[in-house]
Coordinates of C-alpha atoms in Angstrom, one line a residue:
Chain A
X133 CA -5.5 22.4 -14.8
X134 CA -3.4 19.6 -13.7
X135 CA 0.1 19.8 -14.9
X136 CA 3.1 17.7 -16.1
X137 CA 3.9 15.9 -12.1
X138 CA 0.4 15.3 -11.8
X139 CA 0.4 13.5 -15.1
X140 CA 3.5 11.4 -14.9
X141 CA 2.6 10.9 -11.1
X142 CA -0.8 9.0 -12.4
X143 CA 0.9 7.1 -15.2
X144 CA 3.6 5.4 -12.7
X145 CA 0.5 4.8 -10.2
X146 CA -1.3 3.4 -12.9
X147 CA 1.7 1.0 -14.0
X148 CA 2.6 0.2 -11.1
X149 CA 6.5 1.7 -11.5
X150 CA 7.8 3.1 -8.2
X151 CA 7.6 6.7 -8.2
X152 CA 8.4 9.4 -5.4
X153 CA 6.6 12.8 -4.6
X154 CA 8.5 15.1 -2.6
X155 CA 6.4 17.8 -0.8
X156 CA 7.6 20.7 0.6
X157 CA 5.0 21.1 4.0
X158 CA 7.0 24.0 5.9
X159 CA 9.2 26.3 5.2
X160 CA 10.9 29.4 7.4
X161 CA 9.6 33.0 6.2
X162 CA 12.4 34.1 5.2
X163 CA 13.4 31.5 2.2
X164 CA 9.7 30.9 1.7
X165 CA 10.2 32.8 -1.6
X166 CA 12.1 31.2 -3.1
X167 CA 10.8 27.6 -1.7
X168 CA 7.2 27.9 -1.7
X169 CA 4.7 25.2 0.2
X170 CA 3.9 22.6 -1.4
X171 CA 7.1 23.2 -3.9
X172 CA 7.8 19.4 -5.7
X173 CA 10.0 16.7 -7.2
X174 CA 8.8 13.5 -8.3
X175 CA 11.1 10.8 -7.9
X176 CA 11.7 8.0 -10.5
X177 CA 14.5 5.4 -10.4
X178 CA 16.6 5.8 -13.6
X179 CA 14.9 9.0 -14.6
X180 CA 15.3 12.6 -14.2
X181 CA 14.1 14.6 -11.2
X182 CA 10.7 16.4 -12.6
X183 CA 9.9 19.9 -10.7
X184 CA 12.1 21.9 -8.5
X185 CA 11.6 23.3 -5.0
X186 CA 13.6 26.8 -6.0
X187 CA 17.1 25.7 -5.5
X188 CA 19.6 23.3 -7.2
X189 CA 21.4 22.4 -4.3
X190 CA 18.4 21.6 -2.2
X191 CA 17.1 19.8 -5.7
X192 CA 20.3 17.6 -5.3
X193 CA 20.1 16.6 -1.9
X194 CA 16.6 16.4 -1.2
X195 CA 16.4 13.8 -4.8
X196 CA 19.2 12.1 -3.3
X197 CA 17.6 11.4 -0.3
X198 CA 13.8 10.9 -1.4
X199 CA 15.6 8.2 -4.1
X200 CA 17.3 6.2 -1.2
X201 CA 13.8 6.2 0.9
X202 CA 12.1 5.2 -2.3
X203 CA 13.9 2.0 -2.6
X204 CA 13.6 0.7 0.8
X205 CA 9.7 1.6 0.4
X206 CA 10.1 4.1 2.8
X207 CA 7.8 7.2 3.3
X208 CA 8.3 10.4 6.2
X209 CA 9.5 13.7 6.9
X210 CA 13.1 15.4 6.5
X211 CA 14.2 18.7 7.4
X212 CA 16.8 20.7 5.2
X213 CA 18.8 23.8 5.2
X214 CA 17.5 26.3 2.3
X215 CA 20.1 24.7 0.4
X216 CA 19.7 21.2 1.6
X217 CA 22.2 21.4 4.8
X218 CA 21.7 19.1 6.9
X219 CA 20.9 19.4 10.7
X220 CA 18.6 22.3 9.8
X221 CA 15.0 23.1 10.2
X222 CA 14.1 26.2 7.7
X223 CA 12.5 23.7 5.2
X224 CA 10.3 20.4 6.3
X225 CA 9.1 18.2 3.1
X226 CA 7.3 15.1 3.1
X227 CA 8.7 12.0 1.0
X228 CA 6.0 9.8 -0.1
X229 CA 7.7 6.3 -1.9
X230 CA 4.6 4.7 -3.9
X231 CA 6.0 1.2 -4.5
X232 CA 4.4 -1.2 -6.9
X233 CA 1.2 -2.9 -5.6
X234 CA 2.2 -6.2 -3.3
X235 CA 1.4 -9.8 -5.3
X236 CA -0.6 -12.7 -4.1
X237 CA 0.2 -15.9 -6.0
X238 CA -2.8 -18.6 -6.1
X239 CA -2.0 -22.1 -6.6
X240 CA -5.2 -23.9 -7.2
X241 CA -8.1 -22.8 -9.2
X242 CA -10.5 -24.2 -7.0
X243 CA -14.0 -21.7 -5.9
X244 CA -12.0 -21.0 -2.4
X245 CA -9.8 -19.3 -5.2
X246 CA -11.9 -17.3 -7.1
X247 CA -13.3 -16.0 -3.3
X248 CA -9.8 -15.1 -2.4
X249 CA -8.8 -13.1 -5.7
X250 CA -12.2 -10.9 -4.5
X251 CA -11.0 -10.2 -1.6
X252 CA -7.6 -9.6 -1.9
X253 CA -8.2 -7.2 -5.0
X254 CA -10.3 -5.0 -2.2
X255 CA -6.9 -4.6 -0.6
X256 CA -4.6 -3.6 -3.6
X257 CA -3.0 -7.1 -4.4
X258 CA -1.9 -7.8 -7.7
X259 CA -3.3 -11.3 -8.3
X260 CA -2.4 -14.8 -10.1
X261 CA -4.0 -17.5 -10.5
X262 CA -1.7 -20.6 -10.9
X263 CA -2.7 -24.5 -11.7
X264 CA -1.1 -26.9 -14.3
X265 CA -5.2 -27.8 -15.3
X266 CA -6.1 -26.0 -18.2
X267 CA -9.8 -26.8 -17.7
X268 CA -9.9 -25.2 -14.4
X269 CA -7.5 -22.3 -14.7
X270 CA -9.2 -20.1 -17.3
X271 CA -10.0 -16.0 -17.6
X272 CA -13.9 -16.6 -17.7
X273 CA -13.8 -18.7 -14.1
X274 CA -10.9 -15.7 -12.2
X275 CA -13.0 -12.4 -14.2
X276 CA -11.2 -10.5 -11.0
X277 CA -7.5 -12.2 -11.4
X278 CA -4.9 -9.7 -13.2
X279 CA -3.6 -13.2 -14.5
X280 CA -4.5 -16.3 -14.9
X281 CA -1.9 -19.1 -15.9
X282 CA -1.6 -22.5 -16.8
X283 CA 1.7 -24.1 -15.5
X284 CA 2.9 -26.2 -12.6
X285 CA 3.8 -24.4 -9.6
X286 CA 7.2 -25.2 -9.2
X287 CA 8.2 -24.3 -13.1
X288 CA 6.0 -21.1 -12.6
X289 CA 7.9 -20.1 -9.4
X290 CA 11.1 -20.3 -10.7
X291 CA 10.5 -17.7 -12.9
X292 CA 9.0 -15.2 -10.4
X293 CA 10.2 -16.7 -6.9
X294 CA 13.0 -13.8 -7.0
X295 CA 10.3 -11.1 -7.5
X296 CA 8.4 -11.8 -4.7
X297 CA 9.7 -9.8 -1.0
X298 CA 8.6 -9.3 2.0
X299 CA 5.1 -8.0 1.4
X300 CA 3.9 -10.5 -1.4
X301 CA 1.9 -13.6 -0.4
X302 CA 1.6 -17.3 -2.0
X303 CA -1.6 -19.1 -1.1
X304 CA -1.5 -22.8 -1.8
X305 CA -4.9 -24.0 -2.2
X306 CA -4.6 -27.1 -4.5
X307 CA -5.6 -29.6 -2.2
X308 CA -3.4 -31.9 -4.2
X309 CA -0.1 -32.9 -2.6
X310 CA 1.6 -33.1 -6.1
X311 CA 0.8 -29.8 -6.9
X312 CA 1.3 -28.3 -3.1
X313 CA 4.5 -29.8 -2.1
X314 CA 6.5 -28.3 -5.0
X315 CA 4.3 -24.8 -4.6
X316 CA 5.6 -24.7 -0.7
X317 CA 8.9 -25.6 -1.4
X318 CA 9.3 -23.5 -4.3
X319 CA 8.1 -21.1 -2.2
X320 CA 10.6 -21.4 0.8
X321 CA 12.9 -20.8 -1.7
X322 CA 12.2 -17.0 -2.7
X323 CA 11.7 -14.2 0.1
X324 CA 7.4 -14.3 0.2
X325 CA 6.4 -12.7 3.2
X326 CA 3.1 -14.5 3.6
X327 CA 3.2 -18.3 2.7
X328 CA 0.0 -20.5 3.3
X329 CA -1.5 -23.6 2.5
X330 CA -5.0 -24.9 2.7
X331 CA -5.9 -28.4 4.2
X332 CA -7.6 -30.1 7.3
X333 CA -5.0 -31.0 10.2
X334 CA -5.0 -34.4 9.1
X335 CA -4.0 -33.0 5.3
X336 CA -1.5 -30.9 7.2
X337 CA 0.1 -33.6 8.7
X338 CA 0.0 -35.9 5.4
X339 CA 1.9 -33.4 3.8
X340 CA 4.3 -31.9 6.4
X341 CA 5.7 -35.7 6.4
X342 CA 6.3 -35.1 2.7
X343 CA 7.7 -32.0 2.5
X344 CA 9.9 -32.8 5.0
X345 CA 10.9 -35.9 2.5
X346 CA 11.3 -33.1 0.0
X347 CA 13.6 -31.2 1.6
X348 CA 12.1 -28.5 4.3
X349 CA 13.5 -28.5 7.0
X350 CA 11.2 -28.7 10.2
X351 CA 12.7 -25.2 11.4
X352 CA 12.2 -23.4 8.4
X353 CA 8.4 -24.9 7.9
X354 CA 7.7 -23.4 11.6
X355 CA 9.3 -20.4 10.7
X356 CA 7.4 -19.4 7.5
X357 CA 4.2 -21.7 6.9
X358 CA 0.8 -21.1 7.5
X359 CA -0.8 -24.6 7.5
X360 CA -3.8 -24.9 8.0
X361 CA -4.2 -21.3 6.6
X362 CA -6.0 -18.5 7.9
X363 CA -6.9 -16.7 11.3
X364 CA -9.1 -19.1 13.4
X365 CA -12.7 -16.9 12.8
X366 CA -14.8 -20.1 12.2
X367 CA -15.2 -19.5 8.3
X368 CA -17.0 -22.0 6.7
X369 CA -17.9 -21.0 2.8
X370 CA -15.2 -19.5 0.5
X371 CA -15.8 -15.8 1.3
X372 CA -15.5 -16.3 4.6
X373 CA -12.4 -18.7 4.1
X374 CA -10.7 -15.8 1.8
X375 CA -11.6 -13.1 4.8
X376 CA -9.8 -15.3 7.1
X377 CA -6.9 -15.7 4.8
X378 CA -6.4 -12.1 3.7
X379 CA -6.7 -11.6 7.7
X380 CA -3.8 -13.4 8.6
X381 CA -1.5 -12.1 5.6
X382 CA -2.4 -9.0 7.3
X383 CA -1.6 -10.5 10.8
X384 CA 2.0 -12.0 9.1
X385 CA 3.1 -8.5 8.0
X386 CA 2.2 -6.3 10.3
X387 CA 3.8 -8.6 13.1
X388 CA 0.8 -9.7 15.2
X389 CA 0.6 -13.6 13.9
X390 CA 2.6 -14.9 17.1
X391 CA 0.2 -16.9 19.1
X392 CA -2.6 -16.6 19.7
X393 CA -4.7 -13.9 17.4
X394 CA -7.6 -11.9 19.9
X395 CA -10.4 -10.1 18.9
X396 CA -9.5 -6.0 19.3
X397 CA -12.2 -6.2 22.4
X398 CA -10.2 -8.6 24.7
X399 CA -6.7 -6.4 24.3
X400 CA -5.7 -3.1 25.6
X401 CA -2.6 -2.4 23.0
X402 CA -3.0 0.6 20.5
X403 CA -5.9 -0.2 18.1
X404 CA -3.8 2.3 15.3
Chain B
X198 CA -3.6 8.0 -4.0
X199 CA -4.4 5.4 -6.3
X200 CA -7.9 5.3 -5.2
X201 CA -9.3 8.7 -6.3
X202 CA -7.2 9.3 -9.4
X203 CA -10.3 7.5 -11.4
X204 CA -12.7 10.0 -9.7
X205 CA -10.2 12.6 -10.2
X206 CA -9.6 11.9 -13.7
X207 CA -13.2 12.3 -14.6
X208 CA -13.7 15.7 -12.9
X209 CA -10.8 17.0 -14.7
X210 CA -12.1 16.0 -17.9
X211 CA -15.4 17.7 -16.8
X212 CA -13.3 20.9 -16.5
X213 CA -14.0 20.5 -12.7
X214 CA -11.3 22.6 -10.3
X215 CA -9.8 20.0 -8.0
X216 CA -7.9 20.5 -4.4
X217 CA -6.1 17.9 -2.8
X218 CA -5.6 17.3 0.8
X219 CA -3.1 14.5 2.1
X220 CA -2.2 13.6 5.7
X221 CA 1.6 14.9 6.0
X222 CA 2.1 14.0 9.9
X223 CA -0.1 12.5 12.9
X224 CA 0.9 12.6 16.2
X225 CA -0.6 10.1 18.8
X226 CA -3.4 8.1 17.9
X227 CA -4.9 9.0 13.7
X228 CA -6.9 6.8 11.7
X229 CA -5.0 7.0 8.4
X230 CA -1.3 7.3 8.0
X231 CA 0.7 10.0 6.5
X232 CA 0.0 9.9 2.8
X233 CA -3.6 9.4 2.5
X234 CA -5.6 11.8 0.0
X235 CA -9.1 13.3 -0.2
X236 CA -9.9 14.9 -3.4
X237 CA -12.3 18.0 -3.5
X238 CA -13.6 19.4 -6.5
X239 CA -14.9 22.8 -6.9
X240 CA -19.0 21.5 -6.4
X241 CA -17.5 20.4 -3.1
X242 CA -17.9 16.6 -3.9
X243 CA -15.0 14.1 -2.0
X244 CA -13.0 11.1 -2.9
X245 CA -10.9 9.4 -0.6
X246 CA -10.2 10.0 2.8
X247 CA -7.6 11.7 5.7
X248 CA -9.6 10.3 8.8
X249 CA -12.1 8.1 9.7
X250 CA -14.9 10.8 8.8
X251 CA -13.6 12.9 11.8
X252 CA -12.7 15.9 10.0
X253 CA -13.1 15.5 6.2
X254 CA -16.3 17.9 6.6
X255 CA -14.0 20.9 7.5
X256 CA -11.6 19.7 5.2
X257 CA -13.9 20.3 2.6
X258 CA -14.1 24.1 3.8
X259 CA -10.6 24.5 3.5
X260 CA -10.1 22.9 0.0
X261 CA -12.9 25.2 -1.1
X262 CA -11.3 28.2 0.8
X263 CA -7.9 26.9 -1.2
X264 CA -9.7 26.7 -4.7
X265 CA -10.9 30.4 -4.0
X266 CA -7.5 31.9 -3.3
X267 CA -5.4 29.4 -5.1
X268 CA -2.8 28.9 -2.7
X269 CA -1.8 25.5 -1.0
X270 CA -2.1 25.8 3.1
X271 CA -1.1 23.1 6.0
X272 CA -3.7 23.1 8.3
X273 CA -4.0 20.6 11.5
X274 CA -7.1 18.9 13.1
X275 CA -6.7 17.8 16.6
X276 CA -7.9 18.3 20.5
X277 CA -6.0 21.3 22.0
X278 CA -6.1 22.6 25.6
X279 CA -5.8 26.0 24.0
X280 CA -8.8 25.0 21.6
X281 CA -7.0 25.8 19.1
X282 CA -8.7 23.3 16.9
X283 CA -12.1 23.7 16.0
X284 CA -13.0 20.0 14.5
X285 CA -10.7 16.8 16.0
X286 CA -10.0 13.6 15.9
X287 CA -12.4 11.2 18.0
X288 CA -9.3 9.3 19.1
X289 CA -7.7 12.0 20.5
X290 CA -5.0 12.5 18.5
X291 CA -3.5 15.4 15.5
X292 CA -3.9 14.9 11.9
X293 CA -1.8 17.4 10.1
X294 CA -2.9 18.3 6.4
X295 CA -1.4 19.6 3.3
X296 CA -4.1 21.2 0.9
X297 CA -4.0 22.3 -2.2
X298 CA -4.7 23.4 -5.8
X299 CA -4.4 20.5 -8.2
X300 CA -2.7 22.1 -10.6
X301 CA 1.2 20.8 -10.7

């Protein structure tokens, strides 16, 4: 029978609220009475501290420390005391932080569109699709899409720019310069991680010229946009335009997007 | 985690025993990080994963083995000079496990 963690555990994974598990994975002999393995806590910001590993003051310290870890989105292993000293080895746990899904923001409800809301619900993003066209941006054309919403981009983004950090994503795929000019630079203006738009060079160029006239600077469009978007694997249709995309938002955040990008075969660094 | 509550949920309400085994450490080269989770139920059937399909067959033993005697275990998978290990990692490295009863 699951129990009372396990339950609340699920309904924060569920939601999508941050939630902390704290595991205790070794422990010396001699406390391991009172501290059993795999003793918990589960973690939840504004909320009490469900479970107990044996002891209050290891309770205190260890909740303290798991809470911190939780909100930089940080998981690993800390050693304690029996009663949470530090500098001590009798007791290991391992912190697990579950942080809410990361969000990908679609501008355009085009069909590249509805092929990138496939593939980027295969890995875990929360996904909207954005255009000012109500024709275009509706529920039955996005069935995969948590949201679908009708509203230009730079109205919508003033609402949820400051939500969005490091491992969120805006895709601009309007193909419309008065819908992706006030998408980019709306989006320059929150902390996205991952920030591309879609167009040939040519469109690129066309609209790099305006943005600058809107207010980017030429350092900061270097620095952040992905335009023309996606890793060069010689996509074609819109799946394999939405692989490439979710390939390079995976390329951005785990730091391998400076030059050049190489097939795994032609390098000799760490594959994992 | 996320990804086998669904299967999890449903063997639960089948009265189905479950044990869980998550990845708690890996040292050198491991397929999945510290944190992923394979759920076993008591017929033995998997969800999820804790390496690329290396050693989630003896992990099955020992989440059946943990179901029988109802205590939670760590247990490591690796190569080992002193072989040690009996099932590893193809990529040479150490997965270390937590398994244990679901019932928290």
């Amino acid at each position: 029978m699951s129990g009372e963690i396990f339950q609340e555990l699920r309904r924060c994974l569920l939601s999508g609220e941050p939630v902390g598990l704290v595991l205790v994975t070794r422990v010396a002999d001699e406390v391991a009475a009172l501290t059993p393995l795999a003793s918990k806590l589960l973690i939840r910001p504004g909320a009490t501290v469900l479970g107990s590993l044996g002891e209050p003051e290891l309770d205190r310290v260890v909740s303290r420390d798991a809470l911190a870890m939780l909100e930089r989105g940080v998981s690993g292993t800390r050693h304690y005391g029996s009663r949470g000293e530090a500098r001590r080895e009798e007791i290991e746990v391992f912190v697990e932080s579950f942080v809410s899904p990361p969000k990908l923001i679609i501008f355009g409800a085009v069909d590249f569109s509805r092929a990138l809301v496939e593939v980027a619900k295969v890995l875990g993003f929360v996904v909207t699709i954005c255009d000012a066209r109500p024709v275009f941006a509706t529920r039955a054309r996005f069935p995969l899409a948590d949201e679908v919403v009708v509203d230009w981009p730079d109205h919508y983004l003033e609402e949820v720019g400051p939500t969005l950090g490091a491992r969120d994503a805006v895709c601009v795929l309007t193909h419309d310069t008065k819908f992706d000019v006030p998408a980019i630079i709306g989006a320059l203006s929150s902390n996205v991680g991952y920030l591309g738009a879609m167009g040939s060079r040519r469109t690129h160029e066309k609209r790099w010229e305006r943005l600058l006239e809107a207010g980017a600077s030429e350092d900061e469009l270097r620095a952040r946009l992905m335009s023309p978007i996606g890793l060069d694997v010689g996509a074609r249709t819109p799946e394999e335009t939405a692989v490439s995309i979710c390939a390079e938002i995976i390329a951005v955040r785990s730091g391998r997007a400076k030059g050049a990008m190489s097939s795994l075969r032609d390098g000799s660094g760490p594959i994992h | 985690m996320r990804e086998i509550l669904s299967t999890v949920d449903t063997w639960l309400a089948e009265g189905k025993r479950v044990a869980i085994a998550r990845v708690i450490g890996v040292e050198q080269s491991g397929p999945r990080d510290p944190g992923a989770t394979m759920a076993v139920n008591e017929d033995g059937e998997v969800a999820g994963s804790v390496s690329g399909g290396c050693v989630e067959g003896a992990v099955v033993i020992e989440a059946l083995d943990v179901l029988a005697t109802g205590v939670a275990r760590r247990c490591s998978f690796g190569y080992s000079d002193d072989q040690a290990f009996a099932v590893g990692l193809t990529c040479g490295g150490t997965v270390h496990l937590l398994v244990e009863p679901l019932d928290w």
